């Protein structure tokens, strides 16, 4: 396999590049290859000469030239004899290092990587007993973007399901008052806003990434609820009013809360899109979400508002809600076939008396269900204890999960499942998790290496690690020569330069030491490095976090000034400090906005209840997503930011209606709040869940995380809106008791009733004025 890889050629005009042309070179101008390749070459030579005394030790072995090399990250699944002699190994990892010093070299290296993967796959076909998992510098990027390609048909399925259910949710048996086109146009409004944001990002040079898959679902939850709330407000208006008056009432009733929740989205996602967020993918996602939400607000005001007016005129003229043709009177319909009567079923205003006029929309299935059954059931005295008990169970499980939260830094969580990244990381975790990555231990100041107390300090710091150290090898070298390690400075340095580093088996250590000549021609070691490897267990990632923090604290307090480094530390350290930043900033901004808006709303108790509800929902989502094997990574953090806004979107109108209600009992106002806003919440929730379901089948870890987080957010919020809040609000503040006023004969109400008859039609309008 190694020979096949080194023979790979990249054809360019006038020249064919091989591995030898683009590899990183040693000091002796030869390609750097893994030490395990030299071990295998020596093993092959020993077998051909019938030598049986050749042995490989683990995790440090000796080469033919006497060098000690670490092979813990190159041999996996190792079984050893006594004295660390290798009996067998289940896996071998080979790494090839390429240069990228200019654009031509970078282009050739990229092409070489592509041919490398093809070569390994061809080699696999002819050697089926050996499993091979290639991985290159571009594999993660390609596999990350692959999620978008494998999600296409699932997203189309999701769109079809949402369109179907949105139309059904807006339909009713009455063909005049049914609004199926508004369901379709509401979804079209959301789609237009999402496409507008995508176009702006594209025109401004933004780069697409697979996290953008979550934006349509962010828009679906916010945009559809706003359109359904407007439709619900329309149903509350009087049919005998003019369309302009009804539209004005709809905007007055629903657009204030929709404007406030839109502002909350813009603030929370705006903070996520600010420079305070260190993860670029999260920042771009939040920026795109802000643009989409802003345009959705404009489109709801203009496009959807105009559509509502248009359908209002259709209803006012008694035209069919789908076919837009005039609906004939009942006496005309009696002469038509049954199927014709079924399609054109409608209730005319002159066919109803005044008591029935306000109930024309109750034939809608969801309105009928909430008003006739659910509101009475959830506020029943015998149901409330079970709801409270269920909430305590919810808090208990959420707490259990919350205490187990872990920050995810596993790269396999953001890519599609059947990819090279997943196969490679799975094999690496299975076979190469016994030891940590090689950690560079850098002493960046001149210390007294010849001083025995300093020697003891350095050895103490590296104690417990598997060490590849020039310092320890040099001290052992002196001891073998029966020379004291506590030599004078000049003798110690001269012995190091002219004897130790000139020996072939130790010559490679010259790259680990930097000498400097002082003004008096005295040579000093100004900096040096050693390599450490820690023994790890199954929880390799958590152990590396702890190891990094321990070494960092030690470097700040030790006598010897040193730093530790491994390329994986950059990712781990940055990720650990950045993954929670967007969520933290968004939570702070949301609390800040809720606090200051308390001085603007009619009752500050609304904000108190809203804050407690958001905290309860976020706490539950974090706990349950942990129990569902979802870690706190970039995707889940973005979902939690959205969860703050989704909760406010659905709960704010309910709480506002309840808190501002006067005169009646708490139970009466809970029922009223559910009747007024429950239908819109239920319609939005059903469409949202149906849209999420196909996402669960996408073969990608990224979409799996996205589905689980968004599903939990929707489910927990729905549970709070329809169970927790309706029950808790019936026995907690604010009080609805009205103070009894003394009867005063002078306090009288005069009622003036004016009956206005429209001479051009049969409608009668009663205007009642209280003086």
XYZ file of C-alpha atoms in Angstrom:
771
model
C 0.000 0.000 0.000
C 2.792 2.414 0.896
C 4.513 1.697 -2.412
C 1.270 2.289 -4.320
C 0.747 5.607 -2.542
C 4.279 6.865 -3.223
C 3.835 6.004 -6.927
C 0.760 8.224 -7.321
C 1.216 10.745 -10.129
C -0.535 14.055 -10.659
C -0.355 15.008 -14.308
C 0.214 18.650 -15.122
C 1.189 20.196 -18.474
C 4.830 19.306 -19.028
C 5.383 17.501 -15.697
C 4.094 14.596 -13.577
C 4.185 15.195 -9.830
C 4.702 12.325 -7.385
C 4.753 12.162 -3.612
C 8.494 12.882 -3.664
C 7.853 16.278 -5.326
C 5.275 17.579 -2.861
C 6.211 15.893 0.430
C 7.704 17.642 3.457
C 11.459 17.000 3.604
C 13.837 15.975 6.365
C 17.165 17.693 6.970
C 18.737 15.076 4.715
C 16.320 16.074 1.895
C 14.253 12.871 2.039
C 10.486 12.680 2.496
C 9.184 12.479 6.038
C 7.281 9.201 6.478
C 5.929 7.517 9.571
C 8.448 5.532 11.636
C 6.177 2.499 11.411
C 7.109 2.297 7.696
C 10.792 1.914 8.665
C 9.772 -0.703 11.254
C 7.869 -2.689 8.619
C 10.779 -2.442 6.185
C 13.157 -3.798 8.845
C 10.664 -6.526 9.730
C 10.434 -7.521 6.060
C 14.224 -7.571 5.750
C 14.516 -9.713 8.912
C 11.976 -12.191 7.546
C 13.752 -12.464 4.177
C 17.062 -13.203 5.954
C 15.388 -15.696 8.354
C 16.246 -13.608 11.432
C 13.888 -14.335 14.291
C 15.323 -12.025 16.932
C 13.710 -8.872 15.537
C 11.111 -7.508 17.960
C 8.802 -4.498 18.034
C 8.077 -2.952 21.412
C 5.059 -0.797 22.268
C 4.556 2.159 22.644
C 8.262 2.972 22.139
C 10.415 0.844 19.859
C 14.004 0.957 18.561
C 14.992 1.242 14.903
C 18.013 -0.354 13.269
C 20.069 2.840 13.680
C 19.397 2.813 17.435
C 16.776 5.573 17.458
C 13.890 5.403 19.920
C 10.566 6.171 18.240
C 7.014 6.376 19.518
C 4.542 4.116 17.682
C 1.471 4.419 19.928
C -0.416 6.494 17.349
C 0.676 4.233 14.451
C -0.140 0.778 15.885
C -3.645 0.085 17.185
C -5.382 -2.795 18.927
C -2.007 -4.041 20.161
C -1.506 -7.278 22.119
C 1.850 -7.478 23.887
C 4.099 -10.173 25.375
C 6.212 -9.537 28.409
C 8.479 -6.472 28.362
C 6.129 -4.623 25.959
C 7.000 -6.836 22.982
C 4.271 -6.694 20.350
C 2.512 -9.979 19.700
C -0.070 -8.628 17.246
C -1.723 -5.401 16.117
C -5.191 -5.020 14.635
C -4.631 -1.640 12.949
C -1.899 0.498 11.429
C -2.191 4.226 10.722
C -0.068 5.761 7.961
C 0.172 9.540 7.565
C 1.541 11.394 4.562
C 2.586 15.035 4.938
C 2.290 17.358 1.908
C 3.586 20.877 1.319
C 1.351 23.838 0.522
C 3.930 26.576 -0.055
C 2.273 28.213 -3.097
C -0.902 28.083 -5.171
C 0.489 25.565 -7.696
C 1.725 23.273 -4.933
C -1.568 23.575 -3.124
C -3.512 22.671 -6.286
C -1.260 19.658 -6.969
C -1.573 18.518 -3.329
C -5.376 18.778 -3.506
C -5.432 16.672 -6.665
C -2.994 14.199 -5.089
C -5.354 13.752 -2.131
C -8.230 12.954 -4.488
C -6.160 10.334 -6.342
C -4.942 9.022 -2.962
C -8.527 8.175 -1.917
C -9.164 6.454 -5.251
C -5.907 4.482 -4.914
C -6.825 3.263 -1.436
C -10.304 2.225 -2.613
C -8.811 0.265 -5.554
C -6.323 -1.367 -3.195
C -9.226 -2.282 -0.920
C -10.996 -4.115 -3.749
C -7.979 -6.317 -4.414
C -7.295 -6.895 -0.682
C -10.740 -7.470 0.803
C -9.405 -9.025 4.012
C -7.936 -5.659 5.015
C -10.249 -2.744 5.800
C -8.911 0.674 4.789
C -10.230 4.106 5.784
C -8.680 7.035 3.889
C -8.944 10.559 5.279
C -7.506 13.792 3.850
C -7.388 17.463 4.758
C -10.464 18.118 2.594
C -12.531 15.116 3.759
C -14.191 16.956 6.637
C -15.228 19.882 4.420
C -16.615 17.581 1.708
C -18.491 15.393 4.197
C -19.869 18.471 5.993
C -21.351 19.786 2.746
C -22.612 16.318 1.795
C -25.410 16.734 4.355
C -27.068 19.259 2.048
C -27.057 16.865 -0.892
C -28.464 13.891 1.027
C -31.171 16.116 2.591
C -32.719 17.396 -0.645
C -35.481 14.820 -1.180
C -36.326 14.766 2.541
C -36.743 18.549 2.562
C -39.029 18.336 -0.488
C -41.120 15.723 1.350
C -41.227 18.023 4.368
C -42.379 20.942 2.211
C -45.189 18.895 0.642
C -46.411 17.738 4.059
C -46.359 21.245 5.521
C -48.220 22.691 2.512
C -50.897 20.001 2.809
C -51.390 20.438 6.540
C -51.299 24.272 6.383
C -54.125 24.194 3.823
C -56.126 21.725 5.940
C -55.606 23.792 9.114
C -57.102 26.856 7.428
C -60.037 24.984 5.912
C -63.498 24.351 7.280
C -66.774 22.943 5.966
C -68.185 26.407 5.285
C -66.914 27.127 1.767
C -67.181 30.921 2.231
C -65.408 31.265 5.570
C -62.786 28.617 4.824
C -59.347 30.081 4.043
C -57.212 27.376 2.333
C -55.417 29.934 0.163
C -54.224 31.765 3.305
C -52.535 28.581 4.534
C -50.674 28.265 1.236
C -49.876 31.993 1.043
C -48.622 31.996 4.659
C -46.140 29.285 3.763
C -45.241 31.173 0.595
C -44.517 34.257 2.726
C -42.086 32.279 4.864
C -40.466 30.767 1.763
C -40.012 34.167 0.101
C -38.324 35.557 3.219
C -35.949 32.579 3.381
C -35.077 32.868 -0.330
C -34.540 36.627 -0.008
C -32.076 36.096 2.835
C -30.270 33.382 0.882
C -30.013 35.687 -2.142
C -28.616 38.572 -0.091
C -26.037 36.311 1.578
C -25.027 34.966 -1.838
C -24.755 38.425 -3.428
C -22.610 39.727 -0.565
C -20.084 36.909 -0.963
C -21.316 34.709 1.885
C -20.493 31.018 1.850
C -23.115 28.321 2.179
C -22.687 25.633 4.830
C -24.885 22.799 6.040
C -25.968 24.617 9.217
C -28.235 26.677 6.924
C -30.549 23.648 6.820
C -31.935 24.841 10.140
C -32.998 28.286 8.846
C -36.183 27.107 7.023
C -37.325 25.491 10.283
C -36.560 28.659 12.265
C -38.687 30.584 9.777
C -41.401 27.934 9.786
C -41.880 28.175 13.547
C -41.957 31.980 13.639
C -43.577 32.908 10.315
C -46.413 30.387 10.294
C -47.426 31.260 13.844
C -47.686 34.939 12.873
C -49.903 34.170 9.886
C -52.088 31.756 11.847
C -52.466 34.343 14.627
C -53.681 36.912 12.072
C -56.192 34.386 10.729
C -57.350 33.653 14.275
C -57.855 37.395 14.875
C -59.876 37.606 11.668
C -62.254 34.949 12.991
C -62.912 37.122 16.074
C -64.106 40.118 14.057
C -67.762 40.745 13.258
C -68.902 39.680 9.824
C -71.130 42.719 9.449
C -68.098 45.020 9.556
C -66.443 46.351 6.428
C -63.295 44.517 5.254
C -61.172 47.571 6.071
C -62.474 47.650 9.631
C -61.945 43.908 10.048
C -58.396 44.176 8.685
C -57.651 47.097 11.003
C -58.910 45.047 13.941
C -56.705 42.108 12.895
C -53.576 44.244 12.718
C -54.378 45.970 15.999
C -54.952 42.650 17.715
C -52.106 40.512 16.370
C -49.324 42.701 14.953
C -48.243 44.222 18.269
C -47.264 40.842 19.751
C -45.828 39.714 16.398
C -43.703 42.880 16.225
C -42.380 42.347 19.742
C -41.484 38.695 19.138
C -39.821 39.660 15.832
C -37.766 42.254 17.717
C -36.772 39.540 20.189
C -35.630 37.291 17.323
C -33.593 40.126 15.821
C -31.925 40.957 19.145
C -31.030 37.384 20.134
C -29.859 36.297 16.688
C -28.250 39.698 16.194
C -26.065 39.143 19.245
C -25.274 35.668 17.874
C -24.203 37.301 14.592
C -21.982 39.848 16.355
C -18.176 39.628 16.774
C -18.816 38.305 20.312
C -19.487 34.913 18.680
C -16.233 33.149 17.859
C -17.640 30.288 15.777
C -17.956 31.508 12.199
C -20.614 28.941 11.238
C -22.787 30.100 14.159
C -22.220 33.758 13.280
C -23.201 33.263 9.616
C -26.264 31.213 10.647
C -27.453 33.956 13.021
C -26.808 36.653 10.407
C -28.824 34.778 7.786
C -31.609 34.163 10.304
C -31.785 37.882 11.157
C -32.143 38.837 7.490
C -34.814 36.183 6.891
C -36.820 37.208 9.985
C -36.671 40.896 9.049
C -37.960 40.264 5.528
C -40.574 37.846 6.849
C -41.922 40.684 9.004
C -42.093 42.997 5.981
C -43.738 40.325 3.837
C -46.339 39.547 6.520
C -47.212 43.239 6.762
C -47.445 43.690 3.004
C -47.900 40.472 1.041
C -49.814 38.375 3.579
C -51.801 41.382 4.809
C -52.892 42.089 1.220
C -53.792 38.420 0.777
C -55.931 38.602 3.920
C -57.757 41.651 2.527
C -58.313 39.872 -0.803
C -59.789 36.769 0.839
C -61.836 39.096 3.063
C -63.540 40.610 0.035
C -64.161 37.118 -1.326
C -65.851 36.196 1.961
C -67.768 39.469 2.098
C -69.164 38.835 -1.390
C -70.108 35.256 -0.500
C -67.755 33.761 -3.053
C -66.294 30.277 -2.838
C -62.983 30.302 -0.918
C -61.233 28.101 -3.515
C -62.990 28.694 -6.855
C -63.967 32.337 -6.144
C -67.418 31.932 -7.739
C -70.577 33.285 -6.149
C -72.231 30.812 -3.763
C -75.929 30.443 -4.552
C -78.639 30.811 -1.927
C -79.884 27.697 -0.067
C -83.125 27.578 -2.003
C -81.155 27.424 -5.265
C -78.819 24.733 -3.895
C -81.726 22.454 -3.061
C -82.181 21.822 -6.780
C -78.544 20.784 -7.285
C -76.900 17.312 -6.843
C -75.581 16.222 -3.442
C -71.935 16.596 -4.383
C -72.602 20.136 -5.582
C -74.364 21.020 -2.326
C -71.474 19.539 -0.345
C -68.865 21.692 -2.171
C -70.924 24.869 -1.805
C -72.049 24.527 1.799
C -72.180 27.967 3.422
C -74.122 29.851 6.102
C -75.690 33.142 5.106
C -76.000 35.944 7.645
C -79.697 36.331 7.106
C -80.116 32.650 7.973
C -78.772 33.168 11.495
C -80.111 35.131 14.407
C -78.038 37.509 16.547
C -77.102 34.856 19.107
C -75.543 32.657 16.453
C -73.777 35.416 14.530
C -70.619 35.388 16.606
C -70.337 31.606 16.374
C -70.092 31.200 12.610
C -66.470 30.089 12.824
C -67.035 27.492 15.528
C -67.529 24.825 12.905
C -63.754 24.854 12.459
C -62.567 21.575 13.975
C -59.779 23.016 16.166
C -61.915 25.919 17.433
C -64.722 23.508 18.267
C -62.370 21.063 20.015
C -60.710 23.702 22.213
C -63.894 25.497 23.176
C -66.158 22.533 23.728
C -63.767 20.018 25.301
C -60.157 20.876 26.011
C -60.548 24.163 27.921
C -63.002 22.606 30.383
C -60.922 19.455 30.738
C -57.534 21.092 31.475
C -59.056 23.427 34.096
C -60.931 20.624 35.812
C -60.128 20.373 39.531
C -59.354 16.652 39.273
C -56.972 17.070 36.332
C -54.801 19.794 37.888
C -52.990 17.566 40.468
C -51.927 15.159 37.737
C -50.565 18.008 35.610
C -48.581 19.373 38.559
C -47.247 15.878 39.299
C -46.320 15.464 35.635
C -44.460 18.792 35.749
C -42.456 17.643 38.772
C -41.498 14.475 36.900
C -40.514 16.669 33.935
C -38.266 18.824 36.153
C -36.692 15.729 37.747
C -35.703 14.138 34.442
C -34.553 17.503 33.063
C -32.314 17.977 36.114
C -30.911 14.479 35.707
C -29.975 15.277 32.113
C -28.737 18.779 32.923
C -26.193 17.389 35.388
C -24.756 15.202 32.602
C -24.342 17.921 29.952
C -21.089 17.643 28.012
C -19.650 19.926 25.383
C -19.321 18.120 22.068
C -16.123 18.453 20.051
C -16.495 15.245 18.045
C -16.163 16.101 14.364
C -18.374 13.177 13.366
C -21.398 14.985 14.860
C -21.508 17.550 12.031
C -21.206 15.339 8.947
C -23.319 12.851 7.006
C -23.246 9.283 8.330
C -21.972 7.161 5.407
C -18.813 9.201 4.861
C -15.057 8.811 5.146
C -14.956 11.060 8.201
C -17.307 8.796 10.179
C -15.511 5.602 9.143
C -12.086 7.038 9.898
C -12.963 8.588 13.278
C -14.802 5.427 14.351
C -11.794 3.246 13.517
C -9.407 5.685 15.162
C -11.484 5.813 18.333
C -11.702 2.007 18.395
C -8.032 1.171 17.810
C -6.029 4.275 18.767
C -7.660 5.522 21.957
C -5.092 4.035 24.334
C -2.814 7.072 24.097
C -3.373 10.787 23.674
C -1.996 12.757 20.724
C 1.694 13.636 21.012
C 1.971 16.749 23.197
C 4.804 19.192 22.610
C 6.475 20.300 25.870
C 8.348 23.533 25.081
C 10.785 25.181 27.509
C 11.038 28.714 26.164
C 13.702 30.206 28.425
C 17.301 29.446 29.252
C 17.442 27.274 32.371
C 20.260 25.556 34.224
C 19.971 22.125 32.601
C 23.262 21.092 34.270
C 21.847 21.787 37.754
C 20.677 18.546 39.397
C 17.735 20.251 41.160
C 16.525 21.685 37.838
C 16.917 18.248 36.288
C 14.718 16.784 38.995
C 12.085 19.492 38.431
C 11.919 18.842 34.671
C 11.713 15.076 35.185
C 8.999 15.584 37.765
C 6.874 17.609 35.330
C 7.095 14.899 32.676
C 6.606 12.049 35.125
C 3.734 9.722 34.280
C 3.937 10.375 30.524
C 5.398 8.249 27.778
C 8.348 10.469 26.855
C 10.350 11.104 23.671
C 12.843 13.438 25.284
C 16.349 14.558 24.317
C 16.877 15.581 27.940
C 16.133 12.191 29.456
C 18.088 10.408 26.688
C 21.072 12.684 27.314
C 21.040 12.045 31.068
C 20.875 8.271 30.411
C 23.717 8.671 27.906
C 25.896 10.323 30.564
C 25.080 7.644 33.111
C 26.077 4.871 30.662
C 29.436 6.609 30.290
C 29.708 6.778 34.103
C 29.708 10.559 33.932
C 27.871 12.604 36.531
C 24.801 14.444 35.253
C 25.751 17.436 37.427
C 28.564 18.634 35.158
C 29.690 22.244 35.001
C 27.788 24.330 32.451
C 30.528 24.376 29.779
C 31.245 20.656 30.056
C 27.524 19.826 30.031
C 26.914 21.907 26.891
C 30.065 20.721 25.050
C 29.259 17.084 25.785
C 25.747 17.674 24.474
C 26.868 19.364 21.247
C 29.991 17.401 20.275
C 29.323 13.930 21.657
C 25.612 13.225 22.235
C 24.193 14.943 19.133
C 26.973 13.540 16.907
C 25.980 9.980 17.766
C 23.761 8.665 14.874
C 21.025 7.302 17.116
C 20.644 10.698 18.846
C 21.370 13.013 15.906
C 17.644 13.619 15.268
C 17.418 15.397 18.643
C 19.334 18.340 17.156
C 15.976 19.626 15.862
C 14.681 19.801 19.445
C 17.347 22.123 20.838
C 18.160 25.774 20.030
C 21.670 26.961 20.916
C 22.719 30.569 21.165
C 26.202 32.068 21.396
C 26.572 34.910 23.880
C 28.864 37.924 23.688
C 31.689 36.033 25.449
C 31.423 33.120 22.975
C 29.675 31.068 25.609
C 27.088 28.699 24.160
C 23.767 28.329 25.933
C 20.557 26.317 25.386
C 17.940 29.065 24.997
C 14.970 26.798 24.213
C 14.178 23.138 23.808
C 11.301 20.776 23.331
C 10.267 17.308 24.411
C 7.322 15.145 23.405
C 4.883 13.610 25.863
C 2.107 11.084 25.435
C -0.523 10.379 28.074
C -2.259 7.076 28.674
C -5.996 7.520 28.024
C -9.133 5.445 28.399
C -12.509 5.339 26.611
C -13.352 8.929 27.552
C -10.396 10.246 25.612
C -11.860 13.665 24.893
C -12.769 14.458 28.509
C -9.352 13.293 29.678
C -7.659 15.574 27.160
C -9.668 18.524 28.484
C -8.564 17.739 32.027
C -4.973 17.166 30.900
C -4.858 20.475 29.044
C -6.177 22.396 32.036
C -3.795 20.649 34.451
C -0.719 21.347 32.317
C -1.803 24.934 31.748
C -2.139 25.597 35.483
C 1.185 23.884 36.103
C 2.921 26.062 33.499
C 1.776 29.204 35.339
C 3.080 28.133 38.740
C 6.179 26.067 37.963
C 9.776 27.233 38.352
C 10.544 26.160 34.783
C 8.666 28.252 32.218
C 7.077 26.026 29.607
C 4.094 25.734 27.291
C 2.299 22.659 25.964
C 0.879 22.299 22.471
C -0.833 19.901 20.132
C -2.849 20.906 17.042
C -5.947 19.331 18.576
C -5.598 21.675 21.570
C -6.370 24.624 19.300
C -9.702 23.116 18.330
C -10.525 21.851 21.820
C -9.552 25.077 23.574
C -11.297 27.343 21.084
C -14.359 25.134 20.983
C -14.589 24.923 24.760
C -14.480 28.711 25.087
C -16.706 29.433 22.081
C -19.484 26.838 21.997
C -21.508 28.444 24.782
C -20.772 32.070 23.837
C -23.666 32.521 21.354
C -26.179 30.993 23.792
C -24.852 32.994 26.738
C -24.901 36.276 24.828
C -28.375 35.611 23.442
C -29.756 34.737 26.896
C -28.288 37.936 28.341
C -29.745 40.014 25.496
C -33.162 38.345 25.886
C -33.225 39.017 29.645
C -32.058 42.586 29.014
C -34.882 43.157 26.514
C -37.478 41.532 28.753
C -36.364 43.698 31.699
C -36.572 47.001 29.856
C -39.750 46.113 28.015
C -41.345 45.589 31.439
C -41.580 49.387 31.661
C -43.366 49.549 28.288
C -45.971 46.784 28.575
C -49.279 47.237 30.343
C -48.292 44.909 33.209
C -44.732 43.929 34.143
C -46.064 40.621 35.475
C -46.267 39.461 31.840
C -42.477 39.657 31.571
C -41.992 37.880 34.895
C -44.120 34.944 33.763
C -42.492 34.948 30.347
C -38.985 34.823 31.836
C -39.923 31.925 34.112
C -41.503 30.038 31.203
C -38.450 30.514 28.958
C -36.173 29.330 31.779
C -38.340 26.253 32.350
C -38.426 25.361 28.645
C -34.675 25.863 28.066
C -33.839 23.885 31.206
C -36.014 21.015 30.058
C -34.687 21.031 26.499
C -31.042 20.961 27.661
C -31.782 18.139 30.089
C -33.763 15.966 27.697
C -31.420 16.496 24.741
C -28.582 15.225 26.957
C -30.624 12.146 27.833
C -31.223 11.755 24.079
C -27.454 11.581 23.428
C -27.164 15.123 22.058
C -24.088 17.064 23.136
C -23.749 20.820 23.522
C -22.144 21.584 20.172
C -22.542 24.323 17.568
C -25.821 22.956 16.164
C -27.514 22.377 19.515
C -26.466 25.843 20.756
C -28.056 27.470 17.701
C -31.223 25.469 18.373
C -31.259 26.636 22.002
C -31.015 30.265 20.843
C -34.016 29.610 18.636
C -35.767 27.901 21.554
C -35.772 31.180 23.534
C -37.627 32.947 20.739
C -39.951 30.036 19.910
C -41.124 29.928 23.521
C -41.751 33.685 23.610
C -43.549 33.456 20.253
C -46.083 30.938 21.559
C -46.412 31.845 25.238
C -46.407 35.662 25.157
C -49.944 36.080 23.679
C -51.396 33.554 26.136
C -49.786 35.228 29.149
C -50.662 38.714 27.944
C -54.343 37.871 27.513
C -54.478 36.232 30.942
C -52.602 38.905 32.900
C -54.506 41.832 31.374
C -57.902 40.208 31.910
C -60.136 41.775 34.584
C -63.360 41.069 36.516
C -63.705 37.317 35.899
C -62.008 34.392 37.681
C -58.567 33.035 36.815
C -60.105 29.890 35.331
C -62.359 31.972 33.077
C -59.392 33.953 31.741
C -57.301 30.823 31.222
C -60.116 29.417 29.092
C -60.446 32.706 27.247
C -56.694 32.863 26.519
C -56.723 29.304 25.164
C -59.807 29.991 23.021
C -58.292 33.177 21.581
C -54.715 32.012 20.929
C -54.807 28.227 21.276
C -55.932 27.544 17.717
C -53.025 29.497 16.188
C -50.527 27.752 18.490
C -51.985 24.336 17.695
C -52.009 24.957 13.926
C -48.412 26.207 13.988
C -47.292 23.281 16.137
C -48.898 20.647 13.901
C -47.327 22.111 10.746
C -43.960 22.427 12.478
C -43.882 18.835 13.738
C -45.010 17.446 10.380
C -42.223 19.440 8.708
C -39.647 18.073 11.157
C -40.522 14.386 10.831
C -38.780 13.774 7.437
C -35.643 15.346 8.904
C -35.306 12.367 11.245
C -34.698 10.048 8.285
C -31.800 12.035 6.764
C -28.579 9.945 7.004
C -26.573 12.692 8.694
C -25.480 13.335 12.272
C -25.960 17.079 11.762
C -29.625 16.734 10.825
C -30.084 14.147 13.580
C -28.959 16.730 16.129
C -31.088 19.388 14.428
C -34.193 17.186 14.495
C -33.809 16.125 18.118
C -33.239 19.659 19.405
C -36.032 21.290 17.377
C -38.455 18.461 18.181
C -37.764 18.830 21.910
C -38.155 22.621 21.726
C -41.536 22.292 19.985
C -42.757 19.498 22.275
C -41.720 21.151 25.558
C -43.123 24.535 24.499
C -46.409 22.908 23.479
C -46.514 21.110 26.838
C -46.101 24.451 28.636
C -48.695 26.285 26.507
C -51.433 23.671 26.758
C -50.816 22.039 30.136
C -48.417 23.742 32.551
C -49.407 27.400 32.128
C -53.202 26.792 31.999
C -53.026 24.855 35.274
C -50.485 26.943 37.189
C -52.122 30.250 36.265
C -55.403 29.119 37.852
C -53.933 29.278 41.367
C -50.986 31.696 41.106
C -50.914 35.509 40.668
C -52.232 37.776 39.363
C -55.494 37.721 41.298
C -58.709 38.346 39.334
C -60.941 39.234 42.306
C -62.755 42.485 41.778
C -63.180 44.759 44.761
C -66.810 45.234 45.684
C -67.938 48.836 45.283
C -70.682 50.327 47.408
C -73.887 50.671 45.579
C -74.604 54.311 44.876
C -77.875 55.306 43.330
C -76.123 58.145 41.568
C -73.822 55.740 39.660
C -76.090 54.826 36.802
C -75.470 53.792 33.253
C -77.469 55.142 30.398
C -77.641 52.912 27.330
C -78.385 54.421 23.991
C -79.292 51.894 21.303
C -79.257 53.043 17.734
C -80.425 50.701 15.011
C -78.992 51.415 11.579
C -80.472 49.726 8.534
C -78.537 49.509 5.288
C -81.130 50.260 2.644
C -79.094 48.608 -0.118
C -78.887 45.239 1.587
C -80.698 43.119 4.098
C -78.072 43.507 6.845
C -78.958 45.217 10.136
C -76.203 46.738 12.273
C -76.710 47.391 16.000
C -74.532 50.129 17.433
C -74.534 50.287 21.222
C -73.027 53.324 22.915
C -72.511 53.478 26.678
C -72.664 56.950 28.207
